[in-house]
mmCIF file of C-alpha atoms and ligand atoms in Angstrom:
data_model
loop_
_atom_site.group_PDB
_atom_site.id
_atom_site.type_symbol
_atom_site.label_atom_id
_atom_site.label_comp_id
_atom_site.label_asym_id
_atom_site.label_seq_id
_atom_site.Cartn_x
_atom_site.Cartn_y
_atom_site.Cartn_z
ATOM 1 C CA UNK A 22 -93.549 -29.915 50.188
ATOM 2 C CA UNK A 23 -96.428 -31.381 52.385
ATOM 3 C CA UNK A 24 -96.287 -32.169 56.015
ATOM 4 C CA UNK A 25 -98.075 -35.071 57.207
ATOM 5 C CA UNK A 26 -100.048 -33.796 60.687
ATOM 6 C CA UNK A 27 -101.902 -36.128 62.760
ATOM 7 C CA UNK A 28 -102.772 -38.213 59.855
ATOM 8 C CA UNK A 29 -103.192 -35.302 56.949
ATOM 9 C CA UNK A 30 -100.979 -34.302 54.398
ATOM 10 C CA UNK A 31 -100.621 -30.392 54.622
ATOM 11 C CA UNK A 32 -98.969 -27.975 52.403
ATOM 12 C CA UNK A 33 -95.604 -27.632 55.005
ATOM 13 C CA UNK A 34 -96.507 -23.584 55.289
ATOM 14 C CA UNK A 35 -100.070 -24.373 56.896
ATOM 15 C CA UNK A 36 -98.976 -26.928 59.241
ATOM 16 C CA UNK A 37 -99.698 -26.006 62.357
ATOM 17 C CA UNK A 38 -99.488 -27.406 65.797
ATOM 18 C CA UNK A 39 -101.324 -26.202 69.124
ATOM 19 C CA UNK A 40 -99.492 -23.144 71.016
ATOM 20 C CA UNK A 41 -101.419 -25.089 74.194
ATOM 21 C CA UNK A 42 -99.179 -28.489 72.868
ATOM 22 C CA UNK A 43 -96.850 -30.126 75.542
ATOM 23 C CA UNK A 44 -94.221 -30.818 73.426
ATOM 24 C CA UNK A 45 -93.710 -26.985 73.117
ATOM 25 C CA UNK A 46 -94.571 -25.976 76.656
ATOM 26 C CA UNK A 47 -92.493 -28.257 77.941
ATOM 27 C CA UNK A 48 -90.872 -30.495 75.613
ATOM 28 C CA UNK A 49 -93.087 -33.387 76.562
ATOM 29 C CA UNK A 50 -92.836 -35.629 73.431
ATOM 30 C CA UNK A 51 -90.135 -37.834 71.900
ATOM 31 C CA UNK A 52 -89.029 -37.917 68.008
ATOM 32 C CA UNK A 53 -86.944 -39.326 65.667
ATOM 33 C CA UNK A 54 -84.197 -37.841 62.772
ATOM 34 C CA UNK A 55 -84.184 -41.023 59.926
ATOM 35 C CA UNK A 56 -81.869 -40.772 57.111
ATOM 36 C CA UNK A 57 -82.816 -41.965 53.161
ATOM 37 C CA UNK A 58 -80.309 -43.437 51.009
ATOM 38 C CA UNK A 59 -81.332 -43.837 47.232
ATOM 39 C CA UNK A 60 -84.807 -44.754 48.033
ATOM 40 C CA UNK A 61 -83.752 -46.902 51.440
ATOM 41 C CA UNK A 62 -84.939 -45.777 54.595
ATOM 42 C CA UNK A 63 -82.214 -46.432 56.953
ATOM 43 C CA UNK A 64 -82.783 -49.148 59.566
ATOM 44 C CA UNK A 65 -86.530 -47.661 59.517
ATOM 45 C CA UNK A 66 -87.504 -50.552 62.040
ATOM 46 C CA UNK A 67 -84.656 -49.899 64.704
ATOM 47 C CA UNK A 68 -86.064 -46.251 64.515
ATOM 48 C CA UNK A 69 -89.376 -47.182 65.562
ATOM 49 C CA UNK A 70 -88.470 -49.314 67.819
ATOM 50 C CA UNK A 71 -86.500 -46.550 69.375
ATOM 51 C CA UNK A 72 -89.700 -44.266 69.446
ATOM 52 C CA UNK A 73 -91.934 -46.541 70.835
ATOM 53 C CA UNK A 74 -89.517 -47.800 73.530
ATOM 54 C CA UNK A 75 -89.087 -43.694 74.074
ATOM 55 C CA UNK A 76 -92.616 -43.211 74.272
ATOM 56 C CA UNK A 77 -93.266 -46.094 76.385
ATOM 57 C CA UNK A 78 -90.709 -44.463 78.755
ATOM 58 C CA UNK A 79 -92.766 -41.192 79.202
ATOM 59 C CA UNK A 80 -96.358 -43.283 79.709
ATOM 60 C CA UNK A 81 -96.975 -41.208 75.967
ATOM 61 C CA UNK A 82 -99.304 -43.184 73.905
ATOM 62 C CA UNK A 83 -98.744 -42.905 70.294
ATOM 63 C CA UNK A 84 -101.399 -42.707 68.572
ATOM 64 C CA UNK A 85 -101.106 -45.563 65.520
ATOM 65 C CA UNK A 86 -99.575 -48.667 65.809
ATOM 66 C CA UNK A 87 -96.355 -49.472 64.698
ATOM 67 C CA UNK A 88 -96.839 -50.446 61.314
ATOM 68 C CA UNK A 89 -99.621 -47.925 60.163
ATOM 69 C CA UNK A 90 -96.906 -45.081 61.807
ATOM 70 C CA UNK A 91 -94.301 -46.899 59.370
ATOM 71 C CA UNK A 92 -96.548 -46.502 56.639
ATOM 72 C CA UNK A 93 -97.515 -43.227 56.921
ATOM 73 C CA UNK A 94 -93.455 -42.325 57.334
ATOM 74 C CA UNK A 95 -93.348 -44.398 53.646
ATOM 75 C CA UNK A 96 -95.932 -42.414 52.463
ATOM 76 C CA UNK A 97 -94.345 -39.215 53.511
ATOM 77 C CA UNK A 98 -91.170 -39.709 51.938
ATOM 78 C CA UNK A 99 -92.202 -41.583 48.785
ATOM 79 C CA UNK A 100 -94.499 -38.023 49.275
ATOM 80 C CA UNK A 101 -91.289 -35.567 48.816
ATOM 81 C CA UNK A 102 -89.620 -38.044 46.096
ATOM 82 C CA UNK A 103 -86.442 -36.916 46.482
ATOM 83 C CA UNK A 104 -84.047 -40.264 46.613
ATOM 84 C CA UNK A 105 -81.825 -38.663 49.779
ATOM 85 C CA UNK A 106 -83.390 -37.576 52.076
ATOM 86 C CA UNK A 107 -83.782 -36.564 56.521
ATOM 87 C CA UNK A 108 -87.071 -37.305 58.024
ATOM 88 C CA UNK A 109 -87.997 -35.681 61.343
ATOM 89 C CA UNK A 110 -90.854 -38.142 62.810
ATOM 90 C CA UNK A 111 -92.321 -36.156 66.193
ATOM 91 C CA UNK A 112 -94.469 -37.204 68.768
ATOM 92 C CA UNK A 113 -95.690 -34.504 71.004
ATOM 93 C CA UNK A 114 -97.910 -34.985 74.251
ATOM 94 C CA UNK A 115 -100.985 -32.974 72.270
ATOM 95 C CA UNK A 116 -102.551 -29.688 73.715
ATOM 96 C CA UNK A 117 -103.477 -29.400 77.144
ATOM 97 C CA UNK A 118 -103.553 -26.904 79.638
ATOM 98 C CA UNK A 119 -101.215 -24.208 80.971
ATOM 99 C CA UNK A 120 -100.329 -26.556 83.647
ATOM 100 C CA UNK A 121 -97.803 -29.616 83.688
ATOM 101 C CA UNK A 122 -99.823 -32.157 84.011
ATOM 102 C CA UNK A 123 -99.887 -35.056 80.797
ATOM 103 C CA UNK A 124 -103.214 -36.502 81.961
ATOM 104 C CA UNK A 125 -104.843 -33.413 80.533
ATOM 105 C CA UNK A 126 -103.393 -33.651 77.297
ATOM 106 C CA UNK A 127 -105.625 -36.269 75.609
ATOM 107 C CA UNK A 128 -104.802 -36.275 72.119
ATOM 108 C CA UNK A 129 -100.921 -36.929 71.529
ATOM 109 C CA UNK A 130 -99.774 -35.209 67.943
ATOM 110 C CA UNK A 131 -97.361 -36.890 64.926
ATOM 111 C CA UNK A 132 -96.100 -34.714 62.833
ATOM 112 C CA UNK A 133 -93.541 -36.211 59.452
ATOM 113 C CA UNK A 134 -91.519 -34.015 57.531
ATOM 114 C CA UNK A 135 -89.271 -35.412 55.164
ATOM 115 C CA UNK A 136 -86.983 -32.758 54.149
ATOM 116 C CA UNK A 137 -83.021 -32.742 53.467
ATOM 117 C CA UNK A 138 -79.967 -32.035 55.873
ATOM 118 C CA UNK A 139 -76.502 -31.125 55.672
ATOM 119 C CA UNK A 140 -75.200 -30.127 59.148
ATOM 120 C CA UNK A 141 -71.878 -29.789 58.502
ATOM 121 C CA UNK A 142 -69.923 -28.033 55.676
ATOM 122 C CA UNK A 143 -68.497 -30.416 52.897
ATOM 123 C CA UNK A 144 -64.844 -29.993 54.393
ATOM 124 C CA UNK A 145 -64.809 -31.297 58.216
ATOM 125 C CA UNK A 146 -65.600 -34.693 56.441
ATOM 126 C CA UNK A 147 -62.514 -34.593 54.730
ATOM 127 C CA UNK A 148 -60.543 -32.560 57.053
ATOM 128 C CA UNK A 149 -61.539 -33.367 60.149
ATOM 129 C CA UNK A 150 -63.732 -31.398 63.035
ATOM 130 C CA UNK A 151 -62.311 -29.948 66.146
ATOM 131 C CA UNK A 152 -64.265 -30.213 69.252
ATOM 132 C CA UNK A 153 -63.886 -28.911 72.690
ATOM 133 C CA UNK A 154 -64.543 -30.366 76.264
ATOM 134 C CA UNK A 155 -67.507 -28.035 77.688
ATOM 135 C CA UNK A 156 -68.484 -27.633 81.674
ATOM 136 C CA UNK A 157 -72.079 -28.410 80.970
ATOM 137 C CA UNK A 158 -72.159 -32.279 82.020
ATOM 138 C CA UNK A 159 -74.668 -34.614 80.193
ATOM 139 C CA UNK A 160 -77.467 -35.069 82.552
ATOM 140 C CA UNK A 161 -76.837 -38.395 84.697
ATOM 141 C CA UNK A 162 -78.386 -41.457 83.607
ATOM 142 C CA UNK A 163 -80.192 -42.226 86.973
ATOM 143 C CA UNK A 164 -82.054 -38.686 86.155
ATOM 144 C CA UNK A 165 -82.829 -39.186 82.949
ATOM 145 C CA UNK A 166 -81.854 -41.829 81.163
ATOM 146 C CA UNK A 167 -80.073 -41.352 77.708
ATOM 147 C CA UNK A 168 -81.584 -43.905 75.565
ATOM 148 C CA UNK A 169 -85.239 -41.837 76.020
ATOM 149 C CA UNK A 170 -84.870 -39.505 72.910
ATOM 150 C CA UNK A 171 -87.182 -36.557 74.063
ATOM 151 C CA UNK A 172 -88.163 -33.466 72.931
ATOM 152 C CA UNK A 173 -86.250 -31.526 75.761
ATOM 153 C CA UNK A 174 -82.634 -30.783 74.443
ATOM 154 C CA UNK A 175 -81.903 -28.125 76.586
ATOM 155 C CA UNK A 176 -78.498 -29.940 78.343
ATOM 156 C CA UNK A 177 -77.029 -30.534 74.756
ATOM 157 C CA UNK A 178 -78.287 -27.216 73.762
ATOM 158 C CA UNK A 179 -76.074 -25.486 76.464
ATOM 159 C CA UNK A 180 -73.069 -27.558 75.510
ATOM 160 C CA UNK A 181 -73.734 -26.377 72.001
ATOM 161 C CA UNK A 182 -73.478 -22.830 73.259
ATOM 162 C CA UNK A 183 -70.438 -23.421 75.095
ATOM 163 C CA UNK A 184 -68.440 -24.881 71.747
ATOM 164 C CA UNK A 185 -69.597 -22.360 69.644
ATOM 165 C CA UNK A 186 -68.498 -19.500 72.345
ATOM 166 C CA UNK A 187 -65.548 -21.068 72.553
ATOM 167 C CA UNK A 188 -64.683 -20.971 68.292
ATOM 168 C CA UNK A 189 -65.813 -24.785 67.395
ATOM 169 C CA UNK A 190 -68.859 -26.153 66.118
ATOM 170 C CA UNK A 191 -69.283 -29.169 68.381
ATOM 171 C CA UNK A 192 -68.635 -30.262 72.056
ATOM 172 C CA UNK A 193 -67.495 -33.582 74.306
ATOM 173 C CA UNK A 194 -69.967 -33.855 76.940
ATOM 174 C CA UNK A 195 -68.648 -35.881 79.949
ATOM 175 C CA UNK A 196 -71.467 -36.963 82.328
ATOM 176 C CA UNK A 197 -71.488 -35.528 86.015
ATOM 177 C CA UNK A 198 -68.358 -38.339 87.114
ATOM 178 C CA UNK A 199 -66.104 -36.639 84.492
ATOM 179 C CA UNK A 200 -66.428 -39.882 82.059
ATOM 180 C CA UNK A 201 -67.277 -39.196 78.359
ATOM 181 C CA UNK A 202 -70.722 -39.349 77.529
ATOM 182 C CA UNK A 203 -71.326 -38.223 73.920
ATOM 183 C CA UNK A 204 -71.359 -34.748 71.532
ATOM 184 C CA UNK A 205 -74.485 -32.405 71.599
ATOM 185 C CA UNK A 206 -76.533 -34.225 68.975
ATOM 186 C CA UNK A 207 -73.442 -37.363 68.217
ATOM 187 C CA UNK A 208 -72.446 -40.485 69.101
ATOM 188 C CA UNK A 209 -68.195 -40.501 69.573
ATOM 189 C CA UNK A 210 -65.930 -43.014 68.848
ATOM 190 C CA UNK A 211 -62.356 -43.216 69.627
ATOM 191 C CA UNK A 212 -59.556 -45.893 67.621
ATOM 192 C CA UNK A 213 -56.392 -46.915 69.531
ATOM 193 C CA UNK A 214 -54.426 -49.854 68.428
ATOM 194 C CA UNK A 215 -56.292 -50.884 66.161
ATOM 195 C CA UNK A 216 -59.264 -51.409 68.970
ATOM 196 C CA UNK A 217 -63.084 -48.956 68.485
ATOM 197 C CA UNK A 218 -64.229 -47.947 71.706
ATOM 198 C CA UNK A 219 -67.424 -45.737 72.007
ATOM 199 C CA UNK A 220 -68.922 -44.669 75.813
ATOM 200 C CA UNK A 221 -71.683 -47.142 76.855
ATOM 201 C CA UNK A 222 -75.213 -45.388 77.437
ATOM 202 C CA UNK A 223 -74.585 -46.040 81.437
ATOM 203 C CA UNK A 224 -72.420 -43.438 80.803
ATOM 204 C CA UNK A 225 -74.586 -41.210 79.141
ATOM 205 C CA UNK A 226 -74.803 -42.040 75.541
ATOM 206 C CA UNK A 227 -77.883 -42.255 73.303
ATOM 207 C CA UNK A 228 -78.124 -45.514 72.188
ATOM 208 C CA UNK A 229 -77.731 -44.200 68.430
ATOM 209 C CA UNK A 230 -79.184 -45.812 65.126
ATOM 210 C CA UNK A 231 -75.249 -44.754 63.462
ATOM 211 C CA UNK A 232 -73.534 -45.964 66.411
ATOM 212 C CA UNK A 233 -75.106 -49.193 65.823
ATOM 213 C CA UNK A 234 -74.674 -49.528 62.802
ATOM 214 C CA UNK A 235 -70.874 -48.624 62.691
ATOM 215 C CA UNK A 236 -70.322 -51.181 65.418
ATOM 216 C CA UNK A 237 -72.202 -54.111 63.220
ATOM 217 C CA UNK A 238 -69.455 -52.713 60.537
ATOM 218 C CA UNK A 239 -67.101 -53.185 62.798
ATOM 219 C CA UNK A 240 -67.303 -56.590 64.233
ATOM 220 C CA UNK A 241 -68.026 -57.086 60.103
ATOM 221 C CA UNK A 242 -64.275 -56.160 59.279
ATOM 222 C CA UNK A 243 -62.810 -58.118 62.178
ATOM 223 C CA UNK A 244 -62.289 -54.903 64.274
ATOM 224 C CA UNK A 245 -62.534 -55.222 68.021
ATOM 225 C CA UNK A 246 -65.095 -52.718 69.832
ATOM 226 C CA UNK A 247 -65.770 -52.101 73.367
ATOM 227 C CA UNK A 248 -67.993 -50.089 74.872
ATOM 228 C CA UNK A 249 -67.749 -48.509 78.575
ATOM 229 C CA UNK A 250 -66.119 -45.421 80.636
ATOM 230 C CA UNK A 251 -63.663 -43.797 79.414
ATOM 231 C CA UNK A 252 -61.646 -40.143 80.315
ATOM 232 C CA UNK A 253 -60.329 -37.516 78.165
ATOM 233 C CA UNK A 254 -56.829 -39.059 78.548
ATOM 234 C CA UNK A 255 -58.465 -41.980 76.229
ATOM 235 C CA UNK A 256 -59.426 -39.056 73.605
ATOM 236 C CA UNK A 257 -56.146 -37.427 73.509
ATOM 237 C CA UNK A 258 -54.163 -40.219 73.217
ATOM 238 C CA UNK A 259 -56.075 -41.789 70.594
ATOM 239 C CA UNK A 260 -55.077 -42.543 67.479
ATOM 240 C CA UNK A 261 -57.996 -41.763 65.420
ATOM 241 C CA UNK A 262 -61.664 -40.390 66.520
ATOM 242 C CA UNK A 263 -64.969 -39.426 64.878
ATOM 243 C CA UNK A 264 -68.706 -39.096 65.848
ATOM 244 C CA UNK A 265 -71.836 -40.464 64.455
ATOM 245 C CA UNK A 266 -75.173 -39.080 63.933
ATOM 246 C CA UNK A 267 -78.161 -39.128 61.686
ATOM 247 C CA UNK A 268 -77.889 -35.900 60.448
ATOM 248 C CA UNK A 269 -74.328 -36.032 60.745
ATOM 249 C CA UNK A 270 -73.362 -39.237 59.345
ATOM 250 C CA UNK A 271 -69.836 -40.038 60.415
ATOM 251 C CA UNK A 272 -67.537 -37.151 60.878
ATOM 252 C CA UNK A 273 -63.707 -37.241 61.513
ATOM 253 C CA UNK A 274 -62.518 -35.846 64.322
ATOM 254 C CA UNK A 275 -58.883 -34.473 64.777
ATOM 255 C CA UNK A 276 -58.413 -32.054 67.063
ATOM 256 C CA UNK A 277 -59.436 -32.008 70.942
ATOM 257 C CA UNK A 278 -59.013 -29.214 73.695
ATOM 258 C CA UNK A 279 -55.979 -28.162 71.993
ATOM 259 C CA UNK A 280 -54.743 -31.673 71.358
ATOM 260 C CA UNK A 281 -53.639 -32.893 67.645
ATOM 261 C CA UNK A 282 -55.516 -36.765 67.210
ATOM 262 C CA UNK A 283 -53.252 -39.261 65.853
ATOM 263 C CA UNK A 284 -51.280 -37.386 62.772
ATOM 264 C CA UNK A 285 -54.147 -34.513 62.726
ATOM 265 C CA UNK A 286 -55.736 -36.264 59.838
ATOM 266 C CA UNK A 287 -58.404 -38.655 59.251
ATOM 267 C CA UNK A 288 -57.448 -41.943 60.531
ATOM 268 C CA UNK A 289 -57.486 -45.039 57.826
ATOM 269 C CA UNK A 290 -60.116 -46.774 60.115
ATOM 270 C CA UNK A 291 -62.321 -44.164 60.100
ATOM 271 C CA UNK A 292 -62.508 -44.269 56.184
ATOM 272 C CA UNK A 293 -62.828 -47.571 56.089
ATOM 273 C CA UNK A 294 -65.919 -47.527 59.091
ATOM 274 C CA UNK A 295 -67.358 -44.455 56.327
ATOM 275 C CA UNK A 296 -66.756 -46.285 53.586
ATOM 276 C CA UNK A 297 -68.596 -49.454 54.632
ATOM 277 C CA UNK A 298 -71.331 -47.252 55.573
ATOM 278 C CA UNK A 299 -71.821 -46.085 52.351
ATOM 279 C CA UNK A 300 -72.965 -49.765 51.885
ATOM 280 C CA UNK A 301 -74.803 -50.516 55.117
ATOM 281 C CA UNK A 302 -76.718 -46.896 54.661
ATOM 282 C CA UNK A 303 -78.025 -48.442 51.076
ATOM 283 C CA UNK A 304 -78.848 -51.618 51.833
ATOM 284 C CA UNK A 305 -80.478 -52.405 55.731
ATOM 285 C CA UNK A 306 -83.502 -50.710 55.538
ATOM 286 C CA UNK A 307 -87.188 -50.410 54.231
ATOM 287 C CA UNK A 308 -86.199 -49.630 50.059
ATOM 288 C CA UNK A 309 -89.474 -47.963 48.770
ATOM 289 C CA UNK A 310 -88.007 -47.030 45.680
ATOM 290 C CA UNK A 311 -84.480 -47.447 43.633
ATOM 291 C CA UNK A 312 -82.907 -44.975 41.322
ATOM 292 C CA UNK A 313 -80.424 -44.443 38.758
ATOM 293 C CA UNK A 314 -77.390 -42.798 39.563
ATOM 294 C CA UNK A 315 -78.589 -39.580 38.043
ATOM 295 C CA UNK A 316 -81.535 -39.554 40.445
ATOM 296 C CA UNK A 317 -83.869 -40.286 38.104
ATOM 297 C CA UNK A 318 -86.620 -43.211 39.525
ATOM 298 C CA UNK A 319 -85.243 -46.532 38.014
HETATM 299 N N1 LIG B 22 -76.771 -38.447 70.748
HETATM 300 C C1 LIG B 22 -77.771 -37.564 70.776
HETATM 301 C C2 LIG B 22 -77.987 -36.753 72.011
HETATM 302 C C3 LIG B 22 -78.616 -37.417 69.668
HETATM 303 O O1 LIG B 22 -79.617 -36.531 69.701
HETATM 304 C C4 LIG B 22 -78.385 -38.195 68.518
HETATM 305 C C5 LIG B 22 -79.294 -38.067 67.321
HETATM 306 N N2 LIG B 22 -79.003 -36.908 66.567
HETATM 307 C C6 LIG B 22 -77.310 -39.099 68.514
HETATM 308 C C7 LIG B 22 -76.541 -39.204 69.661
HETATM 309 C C8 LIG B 22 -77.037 -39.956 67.333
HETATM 310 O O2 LIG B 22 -78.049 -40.922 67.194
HETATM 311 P P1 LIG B 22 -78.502 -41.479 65.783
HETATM 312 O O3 LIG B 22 -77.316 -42.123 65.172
HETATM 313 O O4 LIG B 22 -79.591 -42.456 66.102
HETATM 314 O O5 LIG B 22 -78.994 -40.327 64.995
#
């Protein structure tokens, strides 16, 4: 497997960034997790868009243009083959000094690996996850704001902590007025009455590539969807819930703090959101190849 680093394709055990880089001082750098479906990069565009717009946040210049970074994420997976696949795309402030200071970091670093996922065991997506509300609150939009997809995790890493000490893998994160906000690394949805509601990111969520795309599903099957603030009394007394995520895909949820969701199953509109997924995951993107169903190149 090769790694492509600042514009070379490396064997992935040589690559090698700076220890001096700001992006692992300090976590100064922004990145991306992209999904492959059968040859399709998924919504590849909305991604970099989502970098750039990160990037542009944090004064970080990257250092290709859109389209020759696009290429060179093409090149990476087409690179590894494989027809499924997770890319992380990474751009790091570049080496500087000891100090904090990004104006002595002149050369900003990209780093591609295109490499293959599975964050969650085969049964939660048929069963159903259990989460639990943690005390670490999702920092507050007016300090940093959510839709800036950095390289400093820290706050989601602490909520991850707190799940797992607690016996589950994954956590609700309510932002610092006690309104949900999102999981550690997922988007979450909630179903009642046949309505999808989702937190808005002025409440603290990323604005997520999956999210998006579940809500164009949505609106695609005639199925209302609102985002906005919303408590834990919306969670527990939904009928259905499940969170979205790159790596993650779309994973049912059904239970909460000790509460049973709906009948403690996956909900019928959560299949249906996964199943039309399925579709949107193979078809809105940048296709660079197509394969049989065996996985052989067609
Ligand atoms: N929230 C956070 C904090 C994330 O890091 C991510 C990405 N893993 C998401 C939500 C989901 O976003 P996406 O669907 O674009 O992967």
């Amino acid at each position: 497997m090769q790694v492509y680093v600042d514009g070379a394709f490396v064997p992935a055990e040589e690559a090698r960034i700076s220890v001096f880089d700001h992006g692992f001082l300090y976590g100064d750098g922004v990145f991306e997790g992209i999904r492959v479906y059968d040859g399709n990069i998924f919504r590849l565009p909305q991604h970099l868009q989502r970098l750039y717009d990160s990037a542009q946040c944090l004064l970080l210049r990257i250092p290709l243009p859109q389209d020759e970074l696009r290429d060179a994420i093409v090149e990476t997976v087409t690179r590894r083959g494989l027809p499924n696949q997770y890319v992380r795309v990474v751009v790091s402030r570049g080496a500087g000094d000891l100090g904090l200071n990004p104006r002595l970091c002149p050369q900003p670093s990209i780093i591609i690996i295109a490499d293959t996922i599975a964050l969650y065991p085969s049964h939660f997506y048929t069963e159903g996850l259990e989460l639990v509300t943690v005390a670490t609150r999702r920092t507050p939009t007016w300090a940093l704001d959510p839709r800036i997809k950095s390289l400093n995790y820290l706050n989601n890493i602490l909520a991850k902590i707190e799940a797992q000490q607690a016996g589950v893998l994954e956590a609700v994160m309510l932002n610092s007025e006690g309104y949900l906000a999102e999981c550690t690394a997922d988007n979450l949805f909630f179903v009642r009455h046949g309505q999808l509601y989702t937190p808005s990111t002025a409440a603290g969520a990323l604005q997520g590539i999956t999210r998006d795309g579940v809500l164009d599903i949505a609106q695609a099957l005639g199925v209302p969807t609102a985002e906005g603030l919303f408590t834990r009394y919306d969670l527990y007394t939904a009928d259905e819930c499940f969170m979205t995520g790159t790596g993650a895909e779309i994973v049912p949820v059904v239970r909460i703090d000790g509460r049973t969701i709906g009948t403690g199953q996956p909900g019928p509109l959560t299949a249906r959101l996964r199943q039309g997924f399925e579709h949107l995951c193979r078809h809105d993107g940048v296709q660079i190849a197509t394969y049989t169903p065996d996985g052989a190149l067609a």
